[in-house]
Short mmCIF file of C-alpha atoms and ligand atoms in Angstrom, two decimals:
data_model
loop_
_atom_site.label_atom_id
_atom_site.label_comp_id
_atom_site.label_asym_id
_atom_site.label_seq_id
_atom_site.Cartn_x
_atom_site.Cartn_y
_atom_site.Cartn_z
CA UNK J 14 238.63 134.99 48.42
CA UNK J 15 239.08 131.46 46.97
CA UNK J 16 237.84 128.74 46.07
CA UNK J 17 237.37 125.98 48.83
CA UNK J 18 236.23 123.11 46.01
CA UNK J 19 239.18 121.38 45.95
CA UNK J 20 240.79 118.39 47.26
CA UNK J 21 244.75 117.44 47.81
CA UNK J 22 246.47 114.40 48.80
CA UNK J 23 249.70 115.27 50.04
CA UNK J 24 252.13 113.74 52.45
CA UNK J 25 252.83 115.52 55.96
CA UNK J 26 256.48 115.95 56.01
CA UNK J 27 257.03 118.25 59.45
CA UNK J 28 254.82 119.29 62.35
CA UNK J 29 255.39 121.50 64.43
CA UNK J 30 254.50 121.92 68.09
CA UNK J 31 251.66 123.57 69.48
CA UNK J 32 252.29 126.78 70.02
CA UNK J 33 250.20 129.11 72.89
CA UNK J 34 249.50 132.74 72.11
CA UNK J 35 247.90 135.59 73.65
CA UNK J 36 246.98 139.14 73.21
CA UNK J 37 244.96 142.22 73.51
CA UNK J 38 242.29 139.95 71.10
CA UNK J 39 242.63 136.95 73.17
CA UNK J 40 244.36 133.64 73.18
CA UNK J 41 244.62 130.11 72.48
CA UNK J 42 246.59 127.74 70.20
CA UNK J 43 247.99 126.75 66.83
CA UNK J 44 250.34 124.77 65.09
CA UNK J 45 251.75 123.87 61.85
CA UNK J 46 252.59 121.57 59.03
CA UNK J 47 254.22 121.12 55.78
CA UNK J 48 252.63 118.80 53.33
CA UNK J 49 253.77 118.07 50.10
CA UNK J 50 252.31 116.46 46.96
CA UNK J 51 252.95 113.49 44.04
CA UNK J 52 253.71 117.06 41.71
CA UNK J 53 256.54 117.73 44.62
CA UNK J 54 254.96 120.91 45.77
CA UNK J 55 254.92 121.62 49.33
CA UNK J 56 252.62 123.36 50.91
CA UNK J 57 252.61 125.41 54.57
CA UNK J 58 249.33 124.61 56.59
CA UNK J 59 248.12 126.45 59.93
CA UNK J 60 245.73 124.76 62.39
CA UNK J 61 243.98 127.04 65.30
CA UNK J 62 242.30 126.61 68.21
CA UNK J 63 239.81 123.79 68.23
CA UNK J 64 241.45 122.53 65.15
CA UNK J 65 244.53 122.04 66.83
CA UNK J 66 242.45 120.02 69.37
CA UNK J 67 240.46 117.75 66.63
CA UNK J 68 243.25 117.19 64.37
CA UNK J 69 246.84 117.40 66.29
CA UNK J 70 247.18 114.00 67.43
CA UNK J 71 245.52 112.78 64.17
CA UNK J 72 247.63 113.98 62.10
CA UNK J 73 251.47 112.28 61.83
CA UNK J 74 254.40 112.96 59.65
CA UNK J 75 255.25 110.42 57.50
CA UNK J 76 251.59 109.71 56.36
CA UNK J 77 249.27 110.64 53.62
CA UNK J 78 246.02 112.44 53.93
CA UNK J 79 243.60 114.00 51.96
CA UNK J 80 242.84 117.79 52.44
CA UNK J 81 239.73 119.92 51.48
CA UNK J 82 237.71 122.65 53.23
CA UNK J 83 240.37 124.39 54.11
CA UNK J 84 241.22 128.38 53.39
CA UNK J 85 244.07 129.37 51.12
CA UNK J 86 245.94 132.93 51.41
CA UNK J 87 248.62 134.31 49.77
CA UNK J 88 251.81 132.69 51.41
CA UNK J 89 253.94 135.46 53.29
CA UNK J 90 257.17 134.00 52.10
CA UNK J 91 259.16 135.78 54.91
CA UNK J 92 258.28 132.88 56.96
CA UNK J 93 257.38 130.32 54.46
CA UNK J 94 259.95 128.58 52.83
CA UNK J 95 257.81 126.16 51.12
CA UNK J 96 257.50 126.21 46.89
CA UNK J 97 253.72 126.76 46.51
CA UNK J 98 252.31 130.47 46.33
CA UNK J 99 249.80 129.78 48.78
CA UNK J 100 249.31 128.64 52.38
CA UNK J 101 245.97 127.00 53.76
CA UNK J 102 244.59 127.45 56.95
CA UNK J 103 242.26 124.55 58.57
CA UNK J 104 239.63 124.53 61.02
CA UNK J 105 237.31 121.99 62.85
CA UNK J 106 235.21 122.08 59.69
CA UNK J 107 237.87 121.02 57.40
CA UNK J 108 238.01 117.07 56.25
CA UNK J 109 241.33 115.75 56.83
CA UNK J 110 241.10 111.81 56.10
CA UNK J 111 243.79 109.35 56.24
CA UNK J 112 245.02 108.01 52.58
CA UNK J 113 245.09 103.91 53.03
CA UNK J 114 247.11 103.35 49.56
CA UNK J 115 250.52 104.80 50.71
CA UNK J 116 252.62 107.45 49.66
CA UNK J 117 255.39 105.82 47.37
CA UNK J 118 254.25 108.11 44.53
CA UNK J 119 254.98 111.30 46.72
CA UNK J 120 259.02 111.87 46.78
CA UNK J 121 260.18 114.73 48.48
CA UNK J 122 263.33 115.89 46.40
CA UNK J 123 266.69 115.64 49.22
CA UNK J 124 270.29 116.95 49.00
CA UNK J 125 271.72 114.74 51.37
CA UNK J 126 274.79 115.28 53.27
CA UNK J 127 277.14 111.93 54.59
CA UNK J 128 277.06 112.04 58.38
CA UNK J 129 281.07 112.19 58.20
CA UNK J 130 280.86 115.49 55.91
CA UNK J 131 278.54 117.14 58.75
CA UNK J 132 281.16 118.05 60.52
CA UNK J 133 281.93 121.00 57.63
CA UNK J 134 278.63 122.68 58.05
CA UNK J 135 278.10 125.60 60.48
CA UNK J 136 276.12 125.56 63.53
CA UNK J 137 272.43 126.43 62.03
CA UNK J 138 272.88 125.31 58.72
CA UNK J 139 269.95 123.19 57.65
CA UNK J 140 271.06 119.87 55.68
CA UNK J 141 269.15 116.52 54.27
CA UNK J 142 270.53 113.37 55.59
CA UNK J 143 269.56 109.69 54.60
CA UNK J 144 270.87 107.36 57.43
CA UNK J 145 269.89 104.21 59.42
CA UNK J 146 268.46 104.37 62.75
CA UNK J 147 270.54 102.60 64.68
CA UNK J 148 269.73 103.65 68.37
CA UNK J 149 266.38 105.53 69.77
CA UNK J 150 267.08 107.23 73.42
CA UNK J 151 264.24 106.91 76.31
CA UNK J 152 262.00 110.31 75.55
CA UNK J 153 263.00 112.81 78.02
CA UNK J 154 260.97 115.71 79.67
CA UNK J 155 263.39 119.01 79.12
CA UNK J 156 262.25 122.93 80.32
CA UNK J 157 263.32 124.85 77.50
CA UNK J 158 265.50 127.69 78.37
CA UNK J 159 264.16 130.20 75.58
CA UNK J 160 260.09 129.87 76.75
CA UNK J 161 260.26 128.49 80.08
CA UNK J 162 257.70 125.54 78.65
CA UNK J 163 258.48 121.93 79.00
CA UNK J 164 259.38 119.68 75.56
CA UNK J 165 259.75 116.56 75.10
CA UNK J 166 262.55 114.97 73.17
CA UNK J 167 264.12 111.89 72.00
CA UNK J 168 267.83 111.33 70.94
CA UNK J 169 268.13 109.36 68.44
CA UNK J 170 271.73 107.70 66.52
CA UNK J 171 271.74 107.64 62.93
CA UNK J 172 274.94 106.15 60.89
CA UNK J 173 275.36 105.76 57.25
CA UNK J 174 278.17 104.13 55.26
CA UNK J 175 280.49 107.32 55.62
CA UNK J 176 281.78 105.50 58.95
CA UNK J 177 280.47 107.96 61.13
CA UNK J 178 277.18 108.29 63.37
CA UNK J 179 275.83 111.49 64.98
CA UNK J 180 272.96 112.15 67.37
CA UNK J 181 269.80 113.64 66.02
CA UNK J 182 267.03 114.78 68.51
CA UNK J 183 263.36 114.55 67.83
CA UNK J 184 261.14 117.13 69.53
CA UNK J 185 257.12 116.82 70.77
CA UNK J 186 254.93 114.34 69.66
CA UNK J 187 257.37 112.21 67.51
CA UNK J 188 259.85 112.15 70.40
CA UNK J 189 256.91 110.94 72.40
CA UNK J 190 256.50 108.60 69.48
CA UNK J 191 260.00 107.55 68.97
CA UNK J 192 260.28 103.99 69.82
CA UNK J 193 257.24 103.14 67.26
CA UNK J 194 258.38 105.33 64.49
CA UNK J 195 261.66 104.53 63.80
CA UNK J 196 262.57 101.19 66.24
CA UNK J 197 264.11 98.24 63.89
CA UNK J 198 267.03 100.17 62.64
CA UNK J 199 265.27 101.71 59.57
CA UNK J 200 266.35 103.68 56.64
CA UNK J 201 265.54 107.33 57.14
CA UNK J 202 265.63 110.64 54.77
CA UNK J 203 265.57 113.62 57.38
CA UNK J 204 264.93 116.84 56.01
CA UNK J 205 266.37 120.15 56.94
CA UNK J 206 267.62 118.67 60.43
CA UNK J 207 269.36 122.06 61.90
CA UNK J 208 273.16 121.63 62.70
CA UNK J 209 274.09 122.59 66.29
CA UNK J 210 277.53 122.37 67.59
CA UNK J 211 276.22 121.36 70.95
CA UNK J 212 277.95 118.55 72.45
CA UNK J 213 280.56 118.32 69.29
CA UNK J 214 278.41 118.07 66.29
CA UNK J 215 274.31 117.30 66.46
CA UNK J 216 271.51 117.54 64.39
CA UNK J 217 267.88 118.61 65.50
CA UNK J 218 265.06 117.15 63.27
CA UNK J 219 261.35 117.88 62.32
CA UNK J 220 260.69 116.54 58.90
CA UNK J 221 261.15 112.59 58.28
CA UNK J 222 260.53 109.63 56.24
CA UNK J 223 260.95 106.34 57.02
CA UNK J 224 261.97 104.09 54.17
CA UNK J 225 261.64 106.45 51.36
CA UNK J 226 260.84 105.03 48.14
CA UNK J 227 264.04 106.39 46.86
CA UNK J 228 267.44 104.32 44.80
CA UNK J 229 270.10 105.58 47.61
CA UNK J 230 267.29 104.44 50.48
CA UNK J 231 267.83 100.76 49.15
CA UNK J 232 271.29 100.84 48.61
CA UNK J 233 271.97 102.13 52.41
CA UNK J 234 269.03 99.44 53.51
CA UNK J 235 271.64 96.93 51.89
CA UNK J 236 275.14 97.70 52.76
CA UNK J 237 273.24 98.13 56.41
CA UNK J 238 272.45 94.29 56.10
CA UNK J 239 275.92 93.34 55.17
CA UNK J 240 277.74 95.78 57.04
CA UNK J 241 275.68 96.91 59.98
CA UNK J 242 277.08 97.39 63.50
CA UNK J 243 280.26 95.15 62.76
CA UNK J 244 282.78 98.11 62.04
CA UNK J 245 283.49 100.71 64.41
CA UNK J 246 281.59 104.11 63.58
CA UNK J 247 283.04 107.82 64.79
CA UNK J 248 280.77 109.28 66.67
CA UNK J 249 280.19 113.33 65.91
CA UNK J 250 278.18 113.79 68.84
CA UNK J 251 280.32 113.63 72.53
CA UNK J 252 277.18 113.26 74.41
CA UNK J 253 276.94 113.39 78.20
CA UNK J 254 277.17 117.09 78.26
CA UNK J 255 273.28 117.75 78.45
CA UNK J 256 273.24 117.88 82.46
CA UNK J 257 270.90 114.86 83.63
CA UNK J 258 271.27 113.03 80.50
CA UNK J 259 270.73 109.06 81.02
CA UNK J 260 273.19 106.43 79.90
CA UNK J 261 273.86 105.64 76.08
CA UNK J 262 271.22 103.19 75.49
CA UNK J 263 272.66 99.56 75.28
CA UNK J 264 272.98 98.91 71.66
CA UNK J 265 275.30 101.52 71.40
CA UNK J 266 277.57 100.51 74.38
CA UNK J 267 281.25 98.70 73.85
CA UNK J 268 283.51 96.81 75.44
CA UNK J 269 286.81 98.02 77.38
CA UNK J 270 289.00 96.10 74.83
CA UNK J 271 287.45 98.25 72.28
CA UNK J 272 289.73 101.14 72.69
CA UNK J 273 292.40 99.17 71.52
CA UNK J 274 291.31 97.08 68.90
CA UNK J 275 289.04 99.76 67.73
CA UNK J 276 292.10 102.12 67.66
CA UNK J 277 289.95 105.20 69.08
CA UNK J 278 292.26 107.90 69.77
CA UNK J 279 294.03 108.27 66.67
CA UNK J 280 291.81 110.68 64.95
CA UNK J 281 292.23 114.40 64.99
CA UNK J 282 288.92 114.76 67.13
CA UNK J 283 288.67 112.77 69.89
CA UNK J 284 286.56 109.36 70.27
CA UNK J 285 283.58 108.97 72.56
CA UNK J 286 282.72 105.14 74.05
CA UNK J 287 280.37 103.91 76.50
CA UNK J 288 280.68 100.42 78.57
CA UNK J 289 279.71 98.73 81.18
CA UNK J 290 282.48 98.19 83.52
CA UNK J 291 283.36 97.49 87.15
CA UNK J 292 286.43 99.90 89.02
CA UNK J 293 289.05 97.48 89.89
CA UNK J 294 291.88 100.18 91.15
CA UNK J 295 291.47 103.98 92.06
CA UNK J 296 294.69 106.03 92.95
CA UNK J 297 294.38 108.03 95.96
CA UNK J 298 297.72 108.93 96.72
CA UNK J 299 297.96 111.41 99.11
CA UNK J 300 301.20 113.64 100.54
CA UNK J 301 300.50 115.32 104.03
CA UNK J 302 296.97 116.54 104.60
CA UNK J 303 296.50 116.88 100.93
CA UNK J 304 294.56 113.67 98.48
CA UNK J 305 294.11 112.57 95.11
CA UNK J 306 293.31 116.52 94.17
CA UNK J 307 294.77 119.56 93.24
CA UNK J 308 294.30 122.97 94.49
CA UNK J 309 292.44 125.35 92.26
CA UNK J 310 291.55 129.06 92.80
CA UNK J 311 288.73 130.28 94.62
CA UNK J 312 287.41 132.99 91.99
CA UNK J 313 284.20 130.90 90.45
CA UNK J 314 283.79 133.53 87.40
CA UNK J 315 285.97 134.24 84.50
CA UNK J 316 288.53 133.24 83.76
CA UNK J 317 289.18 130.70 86.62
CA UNK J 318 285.82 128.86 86.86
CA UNK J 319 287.57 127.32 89.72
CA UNK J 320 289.62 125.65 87.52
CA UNK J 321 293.16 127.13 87.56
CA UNK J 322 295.48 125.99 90.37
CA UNK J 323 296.23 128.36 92.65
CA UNK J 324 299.41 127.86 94.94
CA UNK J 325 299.69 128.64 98.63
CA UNK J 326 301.81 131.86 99.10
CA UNK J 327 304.39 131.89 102.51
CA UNK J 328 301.38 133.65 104.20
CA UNK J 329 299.34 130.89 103.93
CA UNK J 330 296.95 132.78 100.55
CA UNK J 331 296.25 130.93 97.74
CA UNK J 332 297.64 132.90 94.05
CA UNK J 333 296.13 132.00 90.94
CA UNK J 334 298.23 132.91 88.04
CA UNK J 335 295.58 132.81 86.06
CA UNK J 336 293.63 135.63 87.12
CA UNK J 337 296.53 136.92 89.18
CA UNK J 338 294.44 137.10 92.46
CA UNK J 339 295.94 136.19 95.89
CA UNK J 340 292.81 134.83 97.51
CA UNK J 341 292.31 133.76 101.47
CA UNK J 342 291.26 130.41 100.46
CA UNK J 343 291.32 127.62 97.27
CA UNK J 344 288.91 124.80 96.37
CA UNK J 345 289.99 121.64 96.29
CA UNK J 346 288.78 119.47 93.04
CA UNK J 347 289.31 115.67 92.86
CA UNK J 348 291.94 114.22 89.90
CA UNK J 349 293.31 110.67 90.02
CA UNK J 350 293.02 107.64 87.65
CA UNK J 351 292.07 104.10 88.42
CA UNK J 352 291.21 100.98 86.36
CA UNK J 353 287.98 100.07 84.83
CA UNK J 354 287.57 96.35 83.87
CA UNK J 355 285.07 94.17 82.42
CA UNK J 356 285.43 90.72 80.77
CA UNK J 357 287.08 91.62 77.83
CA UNK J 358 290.19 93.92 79.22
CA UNK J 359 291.20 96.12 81.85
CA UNK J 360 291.93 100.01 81.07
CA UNK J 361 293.27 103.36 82.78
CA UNK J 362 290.94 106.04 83.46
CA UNK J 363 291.48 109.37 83.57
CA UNK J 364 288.69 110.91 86.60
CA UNK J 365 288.16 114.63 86.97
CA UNK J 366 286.19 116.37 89.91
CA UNK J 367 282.64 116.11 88.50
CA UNK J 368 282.62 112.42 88.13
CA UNK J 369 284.66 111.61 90.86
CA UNK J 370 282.18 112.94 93.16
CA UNK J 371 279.79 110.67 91.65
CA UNK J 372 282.15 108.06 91.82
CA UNK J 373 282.85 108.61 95.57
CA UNK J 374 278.77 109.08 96.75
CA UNK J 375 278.53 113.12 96.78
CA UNK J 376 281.98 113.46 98.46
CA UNK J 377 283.77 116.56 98.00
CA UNK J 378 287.39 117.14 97.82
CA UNK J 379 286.83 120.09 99.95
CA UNK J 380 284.33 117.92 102.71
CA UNK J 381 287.17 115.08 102.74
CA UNK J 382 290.09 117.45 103.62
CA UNK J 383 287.85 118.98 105.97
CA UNK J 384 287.78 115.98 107.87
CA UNK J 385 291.04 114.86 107.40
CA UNK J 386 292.37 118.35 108.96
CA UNK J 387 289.71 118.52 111.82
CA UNK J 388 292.04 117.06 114.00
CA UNK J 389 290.40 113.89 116.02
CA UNK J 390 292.31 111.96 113.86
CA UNK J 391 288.90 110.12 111.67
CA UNK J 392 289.40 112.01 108.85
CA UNK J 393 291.76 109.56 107.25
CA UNK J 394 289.20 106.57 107.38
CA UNK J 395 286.66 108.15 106.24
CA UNK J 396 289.19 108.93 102.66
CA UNK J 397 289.95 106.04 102.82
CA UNK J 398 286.95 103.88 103.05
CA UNK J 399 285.42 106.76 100.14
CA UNK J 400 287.46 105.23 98.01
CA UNK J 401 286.92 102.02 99.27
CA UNK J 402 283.20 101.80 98.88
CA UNK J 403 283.74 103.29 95.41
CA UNK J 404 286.01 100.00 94.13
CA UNK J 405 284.48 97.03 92.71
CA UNK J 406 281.09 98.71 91.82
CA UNK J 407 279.72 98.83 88.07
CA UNK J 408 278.56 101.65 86.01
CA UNK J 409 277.91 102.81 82.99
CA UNK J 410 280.99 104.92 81.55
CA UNK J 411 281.18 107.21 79.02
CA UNK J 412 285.11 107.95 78.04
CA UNK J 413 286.70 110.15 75.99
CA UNK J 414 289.60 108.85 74.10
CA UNK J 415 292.26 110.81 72.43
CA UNK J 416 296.11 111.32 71.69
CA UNK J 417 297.97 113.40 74.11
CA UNK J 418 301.98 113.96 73.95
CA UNK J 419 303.64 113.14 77.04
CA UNK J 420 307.00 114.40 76.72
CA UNK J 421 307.81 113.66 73.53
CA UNK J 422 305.87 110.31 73.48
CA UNK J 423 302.37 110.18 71.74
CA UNK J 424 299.96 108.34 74.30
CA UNK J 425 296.55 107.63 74.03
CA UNK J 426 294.78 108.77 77.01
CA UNK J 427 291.10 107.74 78.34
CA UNK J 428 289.07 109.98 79.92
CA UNK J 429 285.84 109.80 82.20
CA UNK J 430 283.40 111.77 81.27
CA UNK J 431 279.82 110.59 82.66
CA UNK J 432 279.47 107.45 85.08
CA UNK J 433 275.87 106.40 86.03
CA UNK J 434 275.13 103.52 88.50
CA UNK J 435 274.42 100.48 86.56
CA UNK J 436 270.30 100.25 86.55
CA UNK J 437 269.68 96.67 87.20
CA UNK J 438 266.30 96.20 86.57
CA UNK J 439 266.85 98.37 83.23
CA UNK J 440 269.40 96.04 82.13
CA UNK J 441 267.95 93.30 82.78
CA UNK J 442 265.47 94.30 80.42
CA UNK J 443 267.87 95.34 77.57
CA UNK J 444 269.77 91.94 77.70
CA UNK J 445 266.56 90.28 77.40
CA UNK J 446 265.62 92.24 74.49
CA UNK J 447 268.85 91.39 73.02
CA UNK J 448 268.88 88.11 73.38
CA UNK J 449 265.42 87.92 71.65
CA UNK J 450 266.96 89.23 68.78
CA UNK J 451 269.89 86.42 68.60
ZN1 ZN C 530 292.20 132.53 89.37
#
């Protein structure tokens, strides 16, 4: 239909996946690209079958290639949102060859958002964003709830010089390719990163260049060098909310005395921190048979979750006002506070149920008043030395910091929201790293 003589030289600005289909005709594989040239016309490209196999791994955003033998069609612009008219498809036959003189001549054109301004765009928007680098997570094997097919991502923490940082995930083969791509706290344009509100505010990322040849690339590279890492960023993203999600990685991690002389709390959204920190103090007062819980209602669905307290009725039932049930029994869910301390300060902690069972081994508030009401008179050791156990070991905390009005008093209040055991053999391998870079 047209004419295959041509050659282009275009940068590859997103891949996609590879995608499986099959049908009545048959199956097998594809994915896709978008390319884009010195003229600043981008181009959507489809790869199939044994082309995905010759040419997947070959080909990597971020680099220039030349293109010919390839077969053009009329671009179906309902799922094409690229400028040119046409879309090429390759096969195994094509000749894709890596460009050796760089791609500074090929700019794609950006409408970049601050990191602090992301906060104002809706969930699915798509927005540009120029930022630094500043922290790539340990790629991560996820099942994705939509196809049932496992993905591979990588988290990582990009800041610019609006004082805020947010966390962007990279999916596939650059997630896979993380560490190499964009380790050394570079300068990077992302383009169209989707906006999720998933864990406060994140981004999700596909196309990428690192360094740009571009005036507001340099300027950020600059105030990075001067400013970098020395003044407290807001973080969008809470983190810790995506199930088994592993520590912050260390070069993002604080110090206990940074809640204070940070001042986190005092915006309108709350602050996220992570440190390394040892428990020096937890609170387990207890009245009668009861502990360091409360009583909450037995109905897991809506509204209660078993979250609501319920209180015991004269017949010994358990009413939630909540969902205005009278149940036979309650669940009992850990809340207490303690003190966290490593060699910079001490602080108050705020623990809820989830992380006070990690905190505790795997004990439940429901298994330890089990005990303590089974009547040969144990039960109260075994509390006890729970808690015990649980003082004077070191984690990795993240806390949530924010304002809360006690009485009429404005207090700022810390919050536990993910503990994992301290990974000694993993930190030992971070400090080293860091103290190679000194
Ligand atoms: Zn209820």
């Amino acid at each position: 239909m047209y004419s295959n003589r041509w050659v282009i030289r275009a940068k590859v600005v997103s891949k996609s996946g590879v995608r499986t289909w099959s049908n009545a005709k048959g199956e097998g594989q594809l994915f896709s690209m978008e390319i884009l040239d010195s003229a600043g016309t981008d181009v959507k490209c489809t790869f199939f079958k044994e082309a995905v196999d010759k040419f997947y791994n070959f080909i990597e955003e971020d680099r220039v290639y030349t293109f010919s033998g390839g077969r053009l069609k009329v671009a179906n612009m309902q799922y094409n949102k690229c400028k040119s008219q046409f879309e090429i498809t390759f096969d195994q036959n094509s000749t894709i060859e890596l460009d050796q003189g760089g791609g500074d001549d090929i700019r794609a054109s950006y409408d970049f958002v601050k990191v602090a301004d992301v906060e104002r765009s809706q969930p699915n928007d798509y927005i540009d964003i120029l930022g630094v680098v500043k922290a790539v997570g340990e790629p991560a094997t996820i099942v994705s709830k939509k196809s049932g097919k496992e993905l591979t991502k990588c988290e990582l923490t990009v800041e610019d010089d609006s004082g805020a940082e947010i966390t962007l995930t990279m999916w596939g083969d650059t997630a896979n390719k993380a560490r190499e791509r964009f380790g050394g706290t570079p300068v990077v344009a992302f383009k169209r990163a989707r906006v999720s509100d998933y864990g406060g505010r994140t981004l999700s990322g596909s196309g990428f260049s690192v360094n740009p040849n571009i005036p507001q690339a340099a300027a950020l590279s600059q105030w990075w060098a001067a400013n970098g890492g020395k003044s407290a960023s807001r973080s969008l993203s809470s983190g810790g909310m995506g199930g088994n999600r592993g520590p912050d990685p260390f070069e993002m991690r604080k110090a206990v005395n940074s809640i204070k002389s940070d001042q986190l709390g005092y915006n309108e959204k709350p602050d996220y921190l992570s440190f390394k920190a040892t428990i020096t103090f937890l609170k387990k007062d207890k009245q009668g048979d009861e502990g360091a819980w409360y009583t909450a209602c037995a109905n897991g669905g809506d509204p209660c979750k078993n979250m609501y307290k319920a209180t015991q009725t004269s017949d010994g039932n358990w009413h939630c006002d909540k969902c205005q049930q009278t149940l036979p029994d309650c669940v009992r869910r850990f809340i207490f506070s303690g003190t966290v301390a490593d060699d910079t300060s001490t602080s108050w902690i705020s623990v809820f149920n989830q992380q006070a069972e990690e905190l505790l081994g795997g004990a439940t508030a429901d298994d330890l008043y089990d005990k303590i009401t089974s009547g040969d008179g144990g039960g109260r050791d075994v509390y006890d030395s729970a808690f015990a156990r649980a003082t004077y070991s070191e984690w990795i905390f993240k806390c949530k910091v924010r304002q809360e009005m006690v009485g009429d008093e404005q207090r700022i209040k810390t919050s536990l929201v993910a503990a994992h055991p301290l990974d000694y053999a993993a930190e030992s391998r971070s400090l080293l790293q860091a103290l190679a870079a000194v």
